[in-house]
mmCIF file of C-alpha atoms in Angstrom:
data_model
loop_
_atom_site.group_PDB
_atom_site.id
_atom_site.type_symbol
_atom_site.label_atom_id
_atom_site.label_comp_id
_atom_site.label_asym_id
_atom_site.label_seq_id
_atom_site.Cartn_x
_atom_site.Cartn_y
_atom_site.Cartn_z
ATOM 1 C CA THR A 1 121.164 115.343 95.696
ATOM 2 C CA TRP A 2 123.417 117.477 94.303
ATOM 3 C CA SER A 3 123.835 117.683 90.565
ATOM 4 C CA PRO A 4 127.473 116.773 89.634
ATOM 5 C CA ASP A 5 128.267 119.980 88.550
ATOM 6 C CA ARG A 6 126.437 121.327 91.549
ATOM 7 C CA THR A 7 124.021 124.015 89.909
ATOM 8 C CA LYS A 8 121.482 122.108 90.249
ATOM 9 C CA ILE A 9 119.245 120.238 93.200
ATOM 10 C CA ALA A 10 116.458 117.284 93.564
ATOM 11 C CA TYR A 11 114.665 116.284 95.871
ATOM 12 C CA ALA A 12 111.497 114.972 97.008
ATOM 13 C CA ALA A 13 108.954 117.421 97.973
ATOM 14 C CA GLY A 14 105.055 116.642 99.002
ATOM 15 C CA SER A 15 102.751 115.816 101.979
ATOM 16 C CA PRO A 16 104.831 115.910 105.469
ATOM 17 C CA SER A 17 107.604 113.020 105.244
ATOM 18 C CA CYS A 18 106.249 111.696 101.872
ATOM 19 C CA ASN A 19 105.165 108.551 103.404
ATOM 20 C CA PRO A 20 102.029 107.491 103.218
ATOM 21 C CA ASN A 21 101.260 110.970 101.706
ATOM 22 C CA LYS A 22 102.024 111.640 98.454
ATOM 23 C CA CYS A 23 105.700 113.502 97.106
ATOM 24 C CA ASP A 24 107.178 113.699 93.197
ATOM 25 C CA ILE A 25 110.941 114.444 92.471
ATOM 26 C CA PHE A 26 111.858 118.286 91.652
ATOM 27 C CA VAL A 27 115.044 119.524 90.299
ATOM 28 C CA LEU A 28 116.251 123.773 91.372
ATOM 29 C CA ASP A 29 118.502 124.958 89.452
ATOM 30 C CA LEU A 30 120.705 127.196 91.547
ATOM 31 C CA THR A 31 121.941 129.174 89.240
ATOM 32 C CA THR A 32 118.726 131.132 88.211
ATOM 33 C CA PRO A 33 117.679 133.289 91.466
ATOM 34 C CA GLY A 34 114.114 132.774 91.843
ATOM 35 C CA ALA A 35 114.086 129.754 89.692
ATOM 36 C CA ILE A 36 110.274 127.959 90.152
ATOM 37 C CA PRO A 37 111.376 124.491 90.595
ATOM 38 C CA ASP A 38 110.517 121.295 88.408
ATOM 39 C CA ASN A 39 108.529 118.876 88.558
ATOM 40 C CA ILE A 40 110.113 115.890 86.871
ATOM 41 C CA THR A 41 107.415 113.355 88.277
ATOM 42 C CA ASP A 42 104.236 114.836 88.220
ATOM 43 C CA THR A 43 102.390 111.731 89.280
ATOM 44 C CA PRO A 44 98.933 112.487 91.235
ATOM 45 C CA THR A 45 98.816 108.818 92.493
ATOM 46 C CA VAL A 46 102.008 107.784 93.363
ATOM 47 C CA ASN A 47 104.525 108.303 95.728
ATOM 48 C CA GLU A 48 108.250 108.967 94.384
ATOM 49 C CA ASP A 49 111.638 109.208 96.715
ATOM 50 C CA ARG A 50 115.034 109.153 97.872
ATOM 51 C CA PRO A 51 116.414 110.408 94.433
ATOM 52 C CA ALA A 52 119.850 109.483 93.609
ATOM 53 C CA TRP A 53 121.925 112.169 90.250
ATOM 54 C CA SER A 54 123.979 110.002 87.929
ATOM 55 C CA PRO A 55 127.805 111.518 88.179
ATOM 56 C CA ASP A 56 127.320 112.156 84.104
ATOM 57 C CA GLY A 57 124.828 114.097 85.451
ATOM 58 C CA THR A 58 122.126 113.092 82.129
ATOM 59 C CA ARG A 59 120.231 110.656 85.152
ATOM 60 C CA ILE A 60 118.110 110.648 88.556
ATOM 61 C CA ALA A 61 117.893 107.506 89.422
ATOM 62 C CA TYR A 62 114.430 107.632 92.395
ATOM 63 C CA GLU A 63 112.111 105.176 93.803
ATOM 64 C CA SER A 64 108.453 105.159 93.176
ATOM 65 C CA GLU A 65 105.585 103.553 94.471
ATOM 66 C CA VAL A 66 104.174 100.707 91.853
ATOM 67 C CA THR A 67 100.449 101.659 93.287
ATOM 68 C CA ASN A 68 98.514 104.151 95.327
ATOM 69 C CA GLY A 69 99.252 102.633 98.974
ATOM 70 C CA SER A 70 100.687 99.531 98.022
ATOM 71 C CA GLY A 71 103.761 99.570 100.039
ATOM 72 C CA LEU A 72 105.676 98.224 97.165
ATOM 73 C CA LEU A 73 108.589 100.001 95.282
ATOM 74 C CA ASP A 74 110.791 100.086 92.318
ATOM 75 C CA VAL A 75 113.846 101.779 91.220
ATOM 76 C CA LEU A 76 113.151 104.282 88.424
ATOM 77 C CA VAL A 77 115.126 106.225 85.957
ATOM 78 C CA ASP A 78 114.293 109.535 84.216
ATOM 79 C CA THR A 79 116.608 109.324 81.448
ATOM 80 C CA ASP A 80 115.806 112.996 80.468
ATOM 81 C CA PRO A 81 115.436 115.562 83.548
ATOM 82 C CA PHE A 82 115.147 118.421 81.557
ATOM 83 C CA GLY A 83 112.835 117.605 78.804
ATOM 84 C CA SER A 84 110.880 114.367 77.832
ATOM 85 C CA GLY A 85 110.430 112.537 81.522
ATOM 86 C CA VAL A 86 111.104 109.370 79.757
ATOM 87 C CA ASN A 87 111.819 107.108 82.829
ATOM 88 C CA LEU A 88 112.529 103.372 82.648
ATOM 89 C CA ASN A 89 111.512 100.816 85.139
ATOM 90 C CA LEU A 90 115.063 99.435 85.832
ATOM 91 C CA THR A 91 113.455 97.017 88.495
ATOM 92 C CA GLY A 92 109.804 96.034 88.583
ATOM 93 C CA ASN A 93 110.273 92.890 90.583
ATOM 94 C CA SER A 94 105.389 93.065 91.015
ATOM 95 C CA ALA A 95 105.852 91.481 95.340
ATOM 96 C CA ALA A 96 109.198 94.065 96.222
ATOM 97 C CA ILE A 97 109.923 96.716 98.157
ATOM 98 C CA GLU A 98 113.318 98.224 96.300
ATOM 99 C CA GLY A 99 113.921 101.668 96.714
ATOM 100 C CA LYS A 100 117.176 103.765 97.776
ATOM 101 C CA PRO A 101 119.672 103.493 94.492
ATOM 102 C CA ALA A 102 123.156 104.468 94.322
ATOM 103 C CA TRP A 103 125.201 104.830 91.309
ATOM 104 C CA SER A 104 128.432 103.536 90.073
ATOM 105 C CA PRO A 105 130.963 106.656 89.181
ATOM 106 C CA ASP A 106 131.374 105.631 85.944
ATOM 107 C CA SER A 107 126.879 106.014 86.155
ATOM 108 C CA GLN A 108 126.636 102.378 84.747
ATOM 109 C CA THR A 109 125.516 100.755 87.564
ATOM 110 C CA LEU A 110 122.796 101.170 90.164
ATOM 111 C CA PHE A 111 122.623 99.398 93.087
ATOM 112 C CA TYR A 112 119.464 99.299 95.400
ATOM 113 C CA ALA A 113 117.958 97.790 98.526
ATOM 114 C CA LEU A 114 115.382 94.423 97.463
ATOM 115 C CA GLY A 115 113.588 93.002 99.750
ATOM 116 C CA SER A 116 109.523 90.946 100.338
ATOM 117 C CA LEU A 117 106.606 92.670 101.311
ATOM 118 C CA PHE A 118 105.254 90.465 103.339
ATOM 119 C CA VAL A 119 106.734 90.691 106.763
ATOM 120 C CA ALA A 120 106.123 88.570 109.853
ATOM 121 C CA PRO A 121 105.581 90.035 113.466
ATOM 122 C CA ASP A 122 108.975 89.034 114.668
ATOM 123 C CA GLY A 123 110.379 89.801 111.194
ATOM 124 C CA ALA A 124 110.379 87.111 109.368
ATOM 125 C CA GLY A 125 110.173 87.584 105.264
ATOM 126 C CA ASN A 126 111.805 91.150 104.859
ATOM 127 C CA ASP A 127 115.279 90.003 104.192
ATOM 128 C CA MET A 128 116.396 93.133 102.868
ATOM 129 C CA ARG A 129 119.758 92.468 100.413
ATOM 130 C CA ILE A 130 121.775 94.957 98.156
ATOM 131 C CA ARG A 131 121.491 94.706 94.497
ATOM 132 C CA ARG A 132 123.455 95.731 91.723
ATOM 133 C CA GLU A 133 122.507 95.704 88.489
ATOM 134 C CA PRO A 134 123.349 97.501 84.566
ATOM 135 C CA ALA A 135 121.651 101.378 84.700
ATOM 136 C CA ASP A 136 120.876 100.998 80.766
ATOM 137 C CA ASN A 137 117.855 98.568 81.574
ATOM 138 C CA SER A 138 119.706 96.122 79.015
ATOM 139 C CA GLY A 139 117.630 93.074 80.960
ATOM 140 C CA SER A 140 121.017 91.952 82.797
ATOM 141 C CA ALA A 141 120.982 89.640 85.830
ATOM 142 C CA THR A 142 121.325 91.480 89.192
ATOM 143 C CA ASP A 143 123.076 90.264 91.854
ATOM 144 C CA ALA A 144 123.779 90.532 95.642
ATOM 145 C CA ILE A 145 127.029 92.250 96.782
ATOM 146 C CA ASN A 146 127.887 90.054 99.782
ATOM 147 C CA HIS A 147 124.421 89.534 101.059
ATOM 148 C CA VAL A 148 124.261 87.477 104.411
ATOM 149 C CA PRO A 149 121.083 85.983 105.288
ATOM 150 C CA THR A 150 118.373 87.180 107.989
ATOM 151 C CA LEU A 151 119.957 90.583 107.903
ATOM 152 C CA HIS A 152 118.498 93.127 106.672
ATOM 153 C CA GLU A 153 121.061 95.927 104.504
ATOM 154 C CA PHE A 154 119.688 98.922 102.625
ATOM 155 C CA GLN A 155 121.117 102.084 101.917
ATOM 156 C CA PRO A 156 123.957 101.888 99.944
ATOM 157 C CA SER A 157 126.709 104.315 99.224
ATOM 158 C CA ILE A 158 129.265 103.575 96.779
ATOM 159 C CA SER A 159 132.730 104.799 97.198
ATOM 160 C CA PRO A 160 133.897 107.632 95.389
ATOM 161 C CA ASP A 161 136.850 104.895 92.505
ATOM 162 C CA GLY A 162 134.498 102.233 92.741
ATOM 163 C CA THR A 163 135.662 99.950 94.853
ATOM 164 C CA LYS A 164 133.572 99.772 97.738
ATOM 165 C CA VAL A 165 130.166 99.676 98.625
ATOM 166 C CA VAL A 166 128.924 100.833 102.254
ATOM 167 C CA PHE A 167 125.766 99.822 103.633
ATOM 168 C CA SER A 168 123.151 99.836 106.898
ATOM 169 C CA ARG A 169 122.769 96.206 108.306
ATOM 170 C CA PHE A 170 120.568 95.322 111.026
ATOM 171 C CA HIS A 171 119.430 91.895 112.406
ATOM 172 C CA PHE A 172 115.658 91.355 114.035
ATOM 173 C CA PRO A 173 116.358 90.041 117.624
ATOM 174 C CA GLY A 174 115.093 86.200 117.626
ATOM 175 C CA LEU A 175 115.945 85.062 113.953
#
């Protein structure tokens, strides 16, 4: 993901495909020839992936495995990717998969996919949906975005003016 001023990129790197292997989030300064990427998560036992840079350039949201090998994901926000490494866990739902965060244009709201870890062979139980949550960890309630039960909705992307959300949707056959 590009920084808003296009001088840096944030990306996940590590073992091939980052899953089930381990990846961290790195930031590379493109204005410095030969710059060494900065590992902003550096967690030896959990996987982080899918970074999203806030439009105001001050924070990076990403999905982080709750515990090694759990398959559970939370959305974290690095509030100072160039310094303290303080991360806010915005979602913290210990029984869910949360991922692919996307920012509103004003950097005040995060959108992400939320679903259950339990999935039956026919896909039942994994009712993925798009959630919206304030990015300041204020504890304000999250809300679903136009969710249709039994349809799995994920990978949100917000329009530049903040008025529309586009996302992927699919249906397990037989549900």
